[in-house]
Amino acid sequence: MPGVYPGMFPFGGTQFGGIPGMPAQAMTQQATRHARRVYVGGLPPLANEQTIATYFSQVMAAVGGNTAGPGDAVVNVYINQEKKFAFVEMRTVEEASNAMALDGIMFEGVSVRVRRPSDYNPSMAATLGPSQPSPHLNLAAVGLTPGNAAGGADGPDRIFVGGLPYYLTEIQIKELLESFGPLRGFDLVKDRDTGNSKGYGFCVYQDPSVVDIACATLNGMKMDDKTLNVRRATASGQPKPDQANVLAHAQQQIAIQKLALQASGANAVALGGMGFPGLPMMGGMFSGIGGMSPVETPTNVVALTQVVSPDELKDDEEYQDILEDMKEECGKYGNLVKLVIPRPRDGEDVPGVGKVFVEYSDTAGAAKAKASLHGRRFGGHSVVAVYYPAEKFSIEDYGG
């Protein structure tokens, strides 16, 4: 669709070649765009719209991801001004979901990230087409390993593991994670220039029933000056019905251990029955588990403080990653309407910088998010969650 977005690069030979004079079809395209676009981050410096479109169209054809018939899967590509990431628009919702299996693929010598864009609405997308990649894709044809967390293991059981000390090796991290069961896939994210760990990664367990136990136990664990942030990685990552009791029991046991440690004045503990060869002593492993808060007037908007620092919001790519992470996490608790993260601007005093504002369709979702997120740790920060006046949020007043 030429002219919809400045800088959009239209490609000939797609199904949208004859759109003028078809307002109904144009409206359909607009309504489905959020579900037909994918975010591609970590691009090589020489990438441009044409090379991205050509490469991803070829890859989609190679893995069998094209479901809309002959022609290129990619319709449009938009790269931000600094060429750090791109939005790639596919012909159909199903092809966009298939493209999610390409996470970690090598493009011009660089492993790129493939994610949903920040405006992706899981609830709405579910009514438009498949939201998961086809299990029949031939990922091996493009050098990806089916089931590897970096190569398309995108689902409710994928786990994000953050806050890892940089000195830990992949073997040591896997030893820690495998204390709860064998892994099906593990990917430690590394700096593409130095090859050093970036302090976070993803894993998938062979047995989905251990996911919530591992998350509840490891999240908030102290390792030297770092605090682990371990959680389900996707918006669809709700605990399964048969796991709800397991998760509640695990959280209950953690709370009991925390109280026992506080009462005894213990400063360091080791996980009972778990040995991690080569790992330093883990002190103060359980922290940030809920807590009572003053009575507030419930609204459908929650403000989260101590989630991000202003410096983390300056870089466009890092800001996009934070938006995606927060939308995935907050989407677990209700129907997400809007999520706002104010960004700092040079020479200006921007209200709300360092906070995340989350609007839900009802107060029930906001209440669940507030209860679940308050006291949680994200990137070393202990989150404070409070209700925010809906009327102030509606006029974009974030100074409260």
Tab-separated table of C-alpha atoms in Angstrom:
chain	number	residue	atom	x	y	z
A	1	MET	CA	0.000	0.000	0.000
A	2	PRO	CA	2.054	2.968	-1.225
A	3	GLY	CA	1.882	6.043	0.950
A	4	VAL	CA	0.436	4.424	4.069
A	5	TYR	CA	3.660	4.877	6.007
A	6	PRO	CA	6.501	7.244	5.079
A	7	GLY	CA	9.489	5.202	4.004
A	8	MET	CA	7.429	2.087	3.245
A	9	PHE	CA	9.004	0.176	0.347
A	10	PRO	CA	6.280	-1.366	-1.887
A	11	PHE	CA	7.177	-4.413	-3.924
A	12	GLY	CA	5.654	-5.359	-7.264
A	13	GLY	CA	4.062	-8.684	-7.978
A	14	THR	CA	2.273	-8.975	-4.626
A	15	GLN	CA	-1.399	-9.574	-4.056
A	16	PHE	CA	-1.920	-5.894	-3.301
A	17	GLY	CA	-0.977	-4.678	-6.782
A	18	GLY	CA	-4.462	-3.514	-7.735
A	19	ILE	CA	-5.757	-2.016	-4.504
A	20	PRO	CA	-6.947	1.461	-5.672
A	21	GLY	CA	-10.712	1.626	-5.797
A	22	MET	CA	-11.143	-1.215	-3.267
A	23	PRO	CA	-11.803	0.539	0.065
A	24	ALA	CA	-13.211	-2.593	1.726
A	25	GLN	CA	-10.024	-4.545	1.025
A	26	ALA	CA	-7.911	-1.590	2.146
A	27	MET	CA	-9.835	-1.485	5.419
A	28	THR	CA	-9.207	-5.215	5.896
A	29	GLN	CA	-5.497	-4.713	5.304
A	30	GLN	CA	-5.373	-1.907	7.852
A	31	ALA	CA	-7.219	-3.997	10.451
A	32	THR	CA	-4.924	-6.984	10.025
A	33	ARG	CA	-1.618	-5.118	9.676
A	34	HIS	CA	-0.639	-5.517	13.355
A	35	ALA	CA	-0.934	-9.302	12.929
A	36	ARG	CA	0.798	-9.379	9.530
A	37	ARG	CA	3.937	-7.489	10.576
A	38	VAL	CA	6.994	-8.897	12.316
A	39	TYR	CA	9.767	-7.005	14.062
A	40	VAL	CA	13.309	-7.884	12.945
A	41	GLY	CA	16.064	-6.590	15.250
A	42	GLY	CA	19.846	-6.682	15.286
A	43	LEU	CA	20.159	-6.017	11.540
A	44	PRO	CA	23.570	-5.839	9.878
A	45	PRO	CA	24.686	-2.286	8.986
A	46	LEU	CA	24.315	-2.655	5.186
A	47	ALA	CA	20.774	-4.063	5.252
A	48	ASN	CA	18.140	-2.190	3.260
A	49	GLU	CA	14.485	-2.651	2.348
A	50	GLN	CA	15.181	-4.587	-0.830
A	51	THR	CA	17.732	-7.004	0.651
A	52	ILE	CA	15.490	-7.704	3.660
A	53	ALA	CA	12.424	-8.277	1.465
A	54	THR	CA	14.285	-10.538	-0.940
A	55	TYR	CA	15.961	-12.561	1.814
A	56	PHE	CA	12.869	-13.166	3.936
A	57	SER	CA	10.751	-13.991	0.879
A	58	GLN	CA	13.344	-16.577	-0.164
A	59	VAL	CA	13.580	-18.019	3.353
A	60	MET	CA	9.808	-18.253	3.725
A	61	ALA	CA	9.626	-20.171	0.452
A	62	ALA	CA	12.519	-22.441	1.489
A	63	VAL	CA	10.909	-23.494	4.790
A	64	GLY	CA	7.450	-23.936	3.274
A	65	GLY	CA	6.011	-20.940	5.100
A	66	ASN	CA	4.152	-19.446	2.116
A	67	THR	CA	0.442	-20.208	2.427
A	68	ALA	CA	-1.063	-17.539	0.153
A	69	GLY	CA	0.050	-19.109	-3.120
A	70	PRO	CA	2.781	-18.123	-5.604
A	71	GLY	CA	4.707	-14.882	-5.167
A	72	ASP	CA	6.754	-13.214	-2.465
A	73	ALA	CA	5.556	-13.475	1.131
A	74	VAL	CA	6.899	-10.002	1.970
A	75	VAL	CA	4.691	-7.060	1.009
A	76	ASN	CA	6.484	-4.116	2.608
A	77	VAL	CA	9.550	-3.341	4.690
A	78	TYR	CA	10.138	-0.305	6.877
A	79	ILE	CA	13.534	0.370	8.505
A	80	ASN	CA	13.974	2.983	11.196
A	81	GLN	CA	16.245	5.924	10.448
A	82	GLU	CA	19.248	4.449	12.193
A	83	LYS	CA	18.812	1.116	10.369
A	84	LYS	CA	18.843	-0.858	13.607
A	85	PHE	CA	15.576	-2.731	13.165
A	86	ALA	CA	12.820	-3.228	10.636
A	87	PHE	CA	9.134	-4.029	10.396
A	88	VAL	CA	8.473	-6.660	7.736
A	89	GLU	CA	4.879	-6.907	6.508
A	90	MET	CA	3.680	-10.264	5.214
A	91	ARG	CA	0.769	-11.040	2.885
A	92	THR	CA	-1.273	-12.902	5.477
A	93	VAL	CA	-1.596	-13.414	9.210
A	94	GLU	CA	-0.652	-17.075	8.808
A	95	GLU	CA	2.563	-16.216	6.937
A	96	ALA	CA	3.500	-13.697	9.645
A	97	SER	CA	3.039	-16.411	12.273
A	98	ASN	CA	5.215	-18.779	10.245
A	99	ALA	CA	7.883	-16.062	10.076
A	100	MET	CA	8.075	-16.117	13.900
A	101	ALA	CA	9.851	-19.478	13.580
A	102	LEU	CA	12.779	-17.653	11.940
A	103	ASP	CA	13.978	-16.080	15.190
A	104	GLY	CA	17.773	-16.363	15.319
A	105	ILE	CA	18.273	-16.879	11.576
A	106	MET	CA	21.552	-15.713	10.040
A	107	PHE	CA	21.148	-12.702	7.728
A	108	GLU	CA	24.289	-11.331	6.075
A	109	GLY	CA	26.419	-13.032	8.721
A	110	VAL	CA	24.381	-11.782	11.681
A	111	SER	CA	21.858	-13.642	13.850
A	112	VAL	CA	18.715	-11.474	13.820
A	113	ARG	CA	15.791	-11.384	16.254
A	114	VAL	CA	12.282	-11.973	14.945
A	115	ARG	CA	9.513	-10.829	17.280
A	116	ARG	CA	5.952	-9.553	17.265
A	117	PRO	CA	5.713	-5.732	16.966
A	118	SER	CA	4.702	-3.707	20.006
A	119	ASP	CA	1.205	-3.028	18.591
A	120	TYR	CA	0.474	-6.755	18.215
A	121	ASN	CA	-2.837	-7.602	19.901
A	122	PRO	CA	-2.894	-11.347	20.746
A	123	SER	CA	-6.637	-11.434	21.462
A	124	MET	CA	-7.550	-9.721	18.209
A	125	ALA	CA	-4.964	-11.649	16.196
A	126	ALA	CA	-6.405	-14.951	17.399
A	127	THR	CA	-9.605	-14.127	15.481
A	128	LEU	CA	-7.708	-13.368	12.268
A	129	GLY	CA	-5.638	-16.510	11.781
A	130	PRO	CA	-3.080	-18.874	13.328
A	131	SER	CA	-0.921	-17.219	15.992
A	132	GLN	CA	1.758	-19.936	16.121
A	133	PRO	CA	4.104	-21.158	13.359
A	134	SER	CA	3.132	-24.283	11.473
A	135	PRO	CA	4.755	-27.379	13.028
A	136	HIS	CA	5.493	-28.630	9.497
A	137	LEU	CA	7.993	-25.914	8.537
A	138	ASN	CA	11.298	-27.233	7.186
A	139	LEU	CA	13.536	-25.084	9.388
A	140	ALA	CA	16.544	-27.300	8.775
A	141	ALA	CA	16.546	-26.046	5.171
A	142	VAL	CA	17.774	-22.657	6.391
A	143	GLY	CA	20.070	-23.875	9.162
A	144	LEU	CA	17.646	-23.611	12.076
A	145	THR	CA	17.075	-26.421	14.546
A	146	PRO	CA	13.403	-27.210	15.193
A	147	GLY	CA	12.674	-26.880	18.903
A	148	ASN	CA	15.684	-24.667	19.656
A	149	ALA	CA	14.611	-21.603	21.639
A	150	ALA	CA	16.485	-19.306	19.275
A	151	GLY	CA	14.989	-20.994	16.242
A	152	GLY	CA	11.236	-20.727	16.642
A	153	ALA	CA	10.364	-22.373	19.974
A	154	ASP	CA	7.766	-19.668	20.439
A	155	GLY	CA	4.930	-20.796	22.645
A	156	PRO	CA	3.468	-20.806	26.132
A	157	ASP	CA	6.340	-22.862	27.535
A	158	ARG	CA	9.261	-20.709	26.366
A	159	ILE	CA	11.115	-19.136	29.312
A	160	PHE	CA	13.025	-15.860	29.418
A	161	VAL	CA	16.063	-15.991	31.742
A	162	GLY	CA	17.517	-12.551	32.509
A	163	GLY	CA	19.870	-10.995	35.036
A	164	LEU	CA	22.555	-13.623	34.460
A	165	PRO	CA	26.090	-12.772	35.632
A	166	TYR	CA	28.226	-12.206	32.547
A	167	TYR	CA	30.958	-14.588	33.710
A	168	LEU	CA	28.685	-17.654	33.709
A	169	THR	CA	29.262	-20.059	30.824
A	170	GLU	CA	26.496	-21.742	28.858
A	171	ILE	CA	27.322	-25.039	30.577
A	172	GLN	CA	26.974	-23.512	34.054
A	173	ILE	CA	23.659	-21.839	33.183
A	174	LYS	CA	22.295	-25.069	31.705
A	175	GLU	CA	23.318	-26.941	34.874
A	176	LEU	CA	21.243	-24.480	36.885
A	177	LEU	CA	18.221	-24.741	34.578
A	178	GLU	CA	18.436	-28.520	34.256
A	179	SER	CA	18.044	-28.899	38.011
A	180	PHE	CA	14.311	-28.822	37.261
A	181	GLY	CA	14.415	-31.209	34.290
A	182	PRO	CA	16.043	-31.790	30.899
A	183	LEU	CA	15.971	-28.933	28.379
A	184	ARG	CA	14.603	-29.196	24.857
A	185	GLY	CA	16.356	-25.993	23.783
A	186	PHE	CA	18.584	-23.286	25.230
A	187	ASP	CA	19.972	-20.081	23.724
A	188	LEU	CA	22.296	-17.684	25.531
A	189	VAL	CA	22.124	-14.315	23.768
A	190	LYS	CA	25.574	-12.966	22.962
A	191	ASP	CA	27.002	-9.711	21.649
A	192	ARG	CA	27.483	-10.176	17.932
A	193	ASP	CA	30.747	-8.201	17.936
A	194	THR	CA	32.505	-9.620	21.002
A	195	GLY	CA	30.775	-12.971	21.442
A	196	ASN	CA	30.317	-12.211	25.148
A	197	SER	CA	27.133	-13.018	27.041
A	198	LYS	CA	24.548	-10.228	27.174
A	199	GLY	CA	23.196	-11.579	30.454
A	200	TYR	CA	19.983	-13.154	29.211
A	201	GLY	CA	18.689	-16.054	27.159
A	202	PHE	CA	15.764	-18.387	26.509
A	203	CYS	CA	15.063	-22.013	27.279
A	204	VAL	CA	12.393	-24.642	26.737
A	205	TYR	CA	11.905	-27.685	28.982
A	206	GLN	CA	11.050	-31.111	27.628
A	207	ASP	CA	8.409	-31.453	30.345
A	208	PRO	CA	6.035	-28.423	30.344
A	209	SER	CA	4.844	-29.265	33.862
A	210	VAL	CA	8.107	-27.990	35.398
A	211	VAL	CA	7.938	-24.543	33.724
A	212	ASP	CA	6.036	-22.730	36.455
A	213	ILE	CA	8.043	-24.377	39.242
A	214	ALA	CA	11.307	-23.306	37.617
A	215	CYS	CA	10.049	-19.738	37.085
A	216	ALA	CA	8.685	-19.396	40.624
A	217	THR	CA	11.864	-20.786	42.184
A	218	LEU	CA	14.505	-19.015	40.087
A	219	ASN	CA	12.844	-15.613	39.643
A	220	GLY	CA	14.348	-13.158	42.120
A	221	MET	CA	17.291	-15.398	43.001
A	222	LYS	CA	20.438	-13.454	43.948
A	223	MET	CA	23.696	-14.399	42.243
A	224	ASP	CA	26.471	-12.112	43.450
A	225	ASP	CA	25.305	-8.584	42.565
A	226	LYS	CA	22.750	-9.839	40.031
A	227	THR	CA	19.098	-10.808	40.458
A	228	LEU	CA	17.597	-13.392	38.128
A	229	ASN	CA	14.486	-12.457	36.148
A	230	VAL	CA	12.883	-15.730	35.061
A	231	ARG	CA	9.425	-15.806	33.490
A	232	ARG	CA	7.396	-17.153	30.619
A	233	ALA	CA	8.502	-15.327	27.480
A	234	THR	CA	5.245	-14.981	25.534
A	235	ALA	CA	1.918	-13.276	25.971
A	236	SER	CA	0.214	-16.642	25.546
A	237	GLY	CA	2.191	-17.976	28.490
A	238	GLN	CA	-0.619	-18.375	30.961
A	239	PRO	CA	-0.181	-21.245	33.427
A	240	LYS	CA	-2.155	-24.258	32.260
A	241	PRO	CA	-5.132	-25.261	34.418
A	242	ASP	CA	-3.383	-28.367	35.723
A	243	GLN	CA	-0.323	-26.292	36.620
A	244	ALA	CA	-2.103	-23.571	38.573
A	245	ASN	CA	-2.027	-25.519	41.838
A	246	VAL	CA	1.605	-26.464	41.295
A	247	LEU	CA	2.578	-22.826	40.813
A	248	ALA	CA	0.597	-21.692	43.853
A	249	HIS	CA	2.213	-24.398	45.952
A	250	ALA	CA	5.701	-23.434	44.754
A	251	GLN	CA	5.086	-19.759	45.539
A	252	GLN	CA	3.743	-20.701	48.955
A	253	GLN	CA	6.844	-22.736	49.757
A	254	ILE	CA	9.100	-19.885	48.648
A	255	ALA	CA	7.247	-17.434	50.903
A	256	ILE	CA	7.615	-19.808	53.857
A	257	GLN	CA	11.351	-20.200	53.205
A	258	LYS	CA	11.723	-16.438	52.942
A	259	LEU	CA	10.051	-15.896	56.304
A	260	ALA	CA	12.206	-18.592	57.855
A	261	LEU	CA	15.358	-16.971	56.537
A	262	GLN	CA	14.311	-13.547	57.785
A	263	ALA	CA	13.519	-14.933	61.202
A	264	SER	CA	16.846	-16.684	61.530
A	265	GLY	CA	18.832	-13.774	60.123
A	266	ALA	CA	20.410	-16.010	57.504
A	267	ASN	CA	22.304	-14.164	54.811
A	268	ALA	CA	22.950	-17.007	52.387
A	269	VAL	CA	21.288	-20.273	51.479
A	270	ALA	CA	21.824	-23.042	48.996
A	271	LEU	CA	19.014	-24.723	47.124
A	272	GLY	CA	18.172	-27.944	48.937
A	273	GLY	CA	19.189	-30.980	46.932
A	274	MET	CA	20.572	-28.907	44.056
A	275	GLY	CA	24.264	-28.764	43.276
A	276	PHE	CA	25.661	-26.429	40.643
A	277	PRO	CA	29.337	-27.255	39.975
A	278	GLY	CA	31.407	-24.147	39.400
A	279	LEU	CA	28.743	-21.704	40.588
A	280	PRO	CA	29.363	-19.234	43.444
A	281	MET	CA	27.305	-19.315	46.610
A	282	MET	CA	23.850	-17.870	46.003
A	283	GLY	CA	22.866	-15.505	48.762
A	284	GLY	CA	19.440	-14.058	49.556
A	285	MET	CA	17.880	-16.159	46.825
A	286	PHE	CA	14.234	-15.337	47.477
A	287	SER	CA	13.125	-11.731	47.380
A	288	GLY	CA	10.342	-9.499	46.181
A	289	ILE	CA	7.453	-11.884	46.879
A	290	GLY	CA	4.367	-9.722	47.090
A	291	GLY	CA	3.451	-7.713	50.128
A	292	MET	CA	0.590	-5.660	51.511
A	293	SER	CA	-0.058	-2.228	50.067
A	294	PRO	CA	-2.289	0.696	51.148
A	295	VAL	CA	-5.928	0.652	50.070
A	296	GLU	CA	-6.336	2.414	46.720
A	297	THR	CA	-9.214	3.338	44.435
A	298	PRO	CA	-9.217	0.703	41.690
A	299	THR	CA	-9.070	1.843	38.055
A	300	ASN	CA	-8.387	0.048	34.806
A	301	VAL	CA	-4.918	1.646	34.554
A	302	VAL	CA	-1.810	0.495	36.421
A	303	ALA	CA	1.419	2.490	36.756
A	304	LEU	CA	4.624	0.520	37.243
A	305	THR	CA	7.640	2.286	38.705
A	306	GLN	CA	11.227	1.108	39.098
A	307	VAL	CA	10.879	-0.995	35.973
A	308	VAL	CA	13.251	0.803	33.612
A	309	SER	CA	15.846	3.543	33.841
A	310	PRO	CA	15.894	6.592	31.532
A	311	ASP	CA	19.173	5.428	29.980
A	312	GLU	CA	17.559	2.171	28.858
A	313	LEU	CA	14.934	4.134	26.906
A	314	LYS	CA	17.255	6.262	24.788
A	315	ASP	CA	18.289	3.635	22.263
A	316	ASP	CA	15.524	2.898	19.708
A	317	GLU	CA	16.216	-0.818	19.504
A	318	GLU	CA	16.444	-1.288	23.250
A	319	TYR	CA	13.242	0.752	23.682
A	320	GLN	CA	11.464	-1.498	21.182
A	321	ASP	CA	12.665	-4.619	23.027
A	322	ILE	CA	11.428	-3.211	26.355
A	323	LEU	CA	8.038	-2.387	24.808
A	324	GLU	CA	7.717	-5.946	23.525
A	325	ASP	CA	8.768	-7.510	26.821
A	326	MET	CA	6.361	-5.382	28.842
A	327	LYS	CA	3.485	-5.988	26.459
A	328	GLU	CA	4.093	-9.735	26.588
A	329	GLU	CA	4.252	-9.745	30.380
A	330	CYS	CA	1.326	-7.397	31.027
A	331	GLY	CA	-0.817	-9.166	28.446
A	332	LYS	CA	-0.906	-12.220	30.703
A	333	TYR	CA	-3.265	-10.595	33.183
A	334	GLY	CA	-6.108	-9.251	31.039
A	335	ASN	CA	-7.170	-7.659	27.769
A	336	LEU	CA	-4.488	-5.059	27.114
A	337	VAL	CA	-5.797	-1.820	25.565
A	338	LYS	CA	-2.747	0.428	25.636
A	339	LEU	CA	0.770	0.444	27.060
A	340	VAL	CA	2.816	3.643	27.337
A	341	ILE	CA	6.473	4.047	28.295
A	342	PRO	CA	7.447	7.761	28.228
A	343	ARG	CA	10.904	8.358	26.747
A	344	PRO	CA	13.449	11.021	27.762
A	345	ARG	CA	14.144	13.867	25.341
A	346	ASP	CA	17.253	16.025	25.405
A	347	GLY	CA	16.654	19.353	27.072
A	348	GLU	CA	13.092	18.511	28.113
A	349	ASP	CA	11.484	17.427	31.363
A	350	VAL	CA	9.253	14.555	30.237
A	351	PRO	CA	6.661	13.474	32.843
A	352	GLY	CA	6.528	9.785	33.683
A	353	VAL	CA	9.997	8.820	32.458
A	354	GLY	CA	11.024	5.596	34.172
A	355	LYS	CA	7.421	4.415	34.549
A	356	VAL	CA	5.255	2.043	32.531
A	357	PHE	CA	1.543	2.804	32.203
A	358	VAL	CA	-0.747	-0.118	31.378
A	359	GLU	CA	-4.417	0.243	30.440
A	360	TYR	CA	-6.741	-2.776	30.576
A	361	SER	CA	-10.275	-3.124	29.258
A	362	ASP	CA	-11.586	-3.568	32.812
A	363	THR	CA	-10.550	-3.172	36.437
A	364	ALA	CA	-10.357	-6.949	36.896
A	365	GLY	CA	-7.376	-7.144	34.541
A	366	ALA	CA	-5.738	-4.157	36.204
A	367	ALA	CA	-6.234	-5.678	39.661
A	368	LYS	CA	-4.697	-8.973	38.591
A	369	ALA	CA	-1.717	-7.193	37.012
A	370	LYS	CA	-1.180	-5.002	40.054
A	371	ALA	CA	-1.255	-7.961	42.443
A	372	SER	CA	1.017	-10.080	40.257
A	373	LEU	CA	3.592	-7.453	39.291
A	374	HIS	CA	4.005	-5.593	42.579
A	375	GLY	CA	7.285	-6.686	44.122
A	376	ARG	CA	8.398	-8.574	41.011
A	377	ARG	CA	11.917	-7.960	39.732
A	378	PHE	CA	12.716	-6.877	36.194
A	379	GLY	CA	16.357	-6.390	35.264
A	380	GLY	CA	17.390	-5.891	38.883
A	381	HIS	CA	14.547	-3.487	39.683
A	382	SER	CA	11.890	-4.278	42.305
A	383	VAL	CA	8.619	-3.155	40.734
A	384	VAL	CA	6.093	-0.931	42.507
A	385	ALA	CA	2.591	-1.249	41.014
A	386	VAL	CA	-0.173	1.268	41.796
A	387	TYR	CA	-3.506	2.216	40.269
A	388	TYR	CA	-3.360	5.326	38.072
A	389	PRO	CA	-6.290	7.730	37.489
A	390	ALA	CA	-7.965	6.730	34.231
A	391	GLU	CA	-8.959	10.302	33.430
A	392	LYS	CA	-5.351	11.473	33.630
A	393	PHE	CA	-4.209	8.591	31.463
A	394	SER	CA	-6.883	9.363	28.850
A	395	ILE	CA	-5.491	12.883	28.331
A	396	GLU	CA	-1.903	11.568	28.312
A	397	ASP	CA	-1.033	13.174	31.623
A	398	TYR	CA	1.714	10.938	33.024
A	399	GLY	CA	2.977	13.284	35.707
A	400	GLY	CA	1.164	11.692	38.637
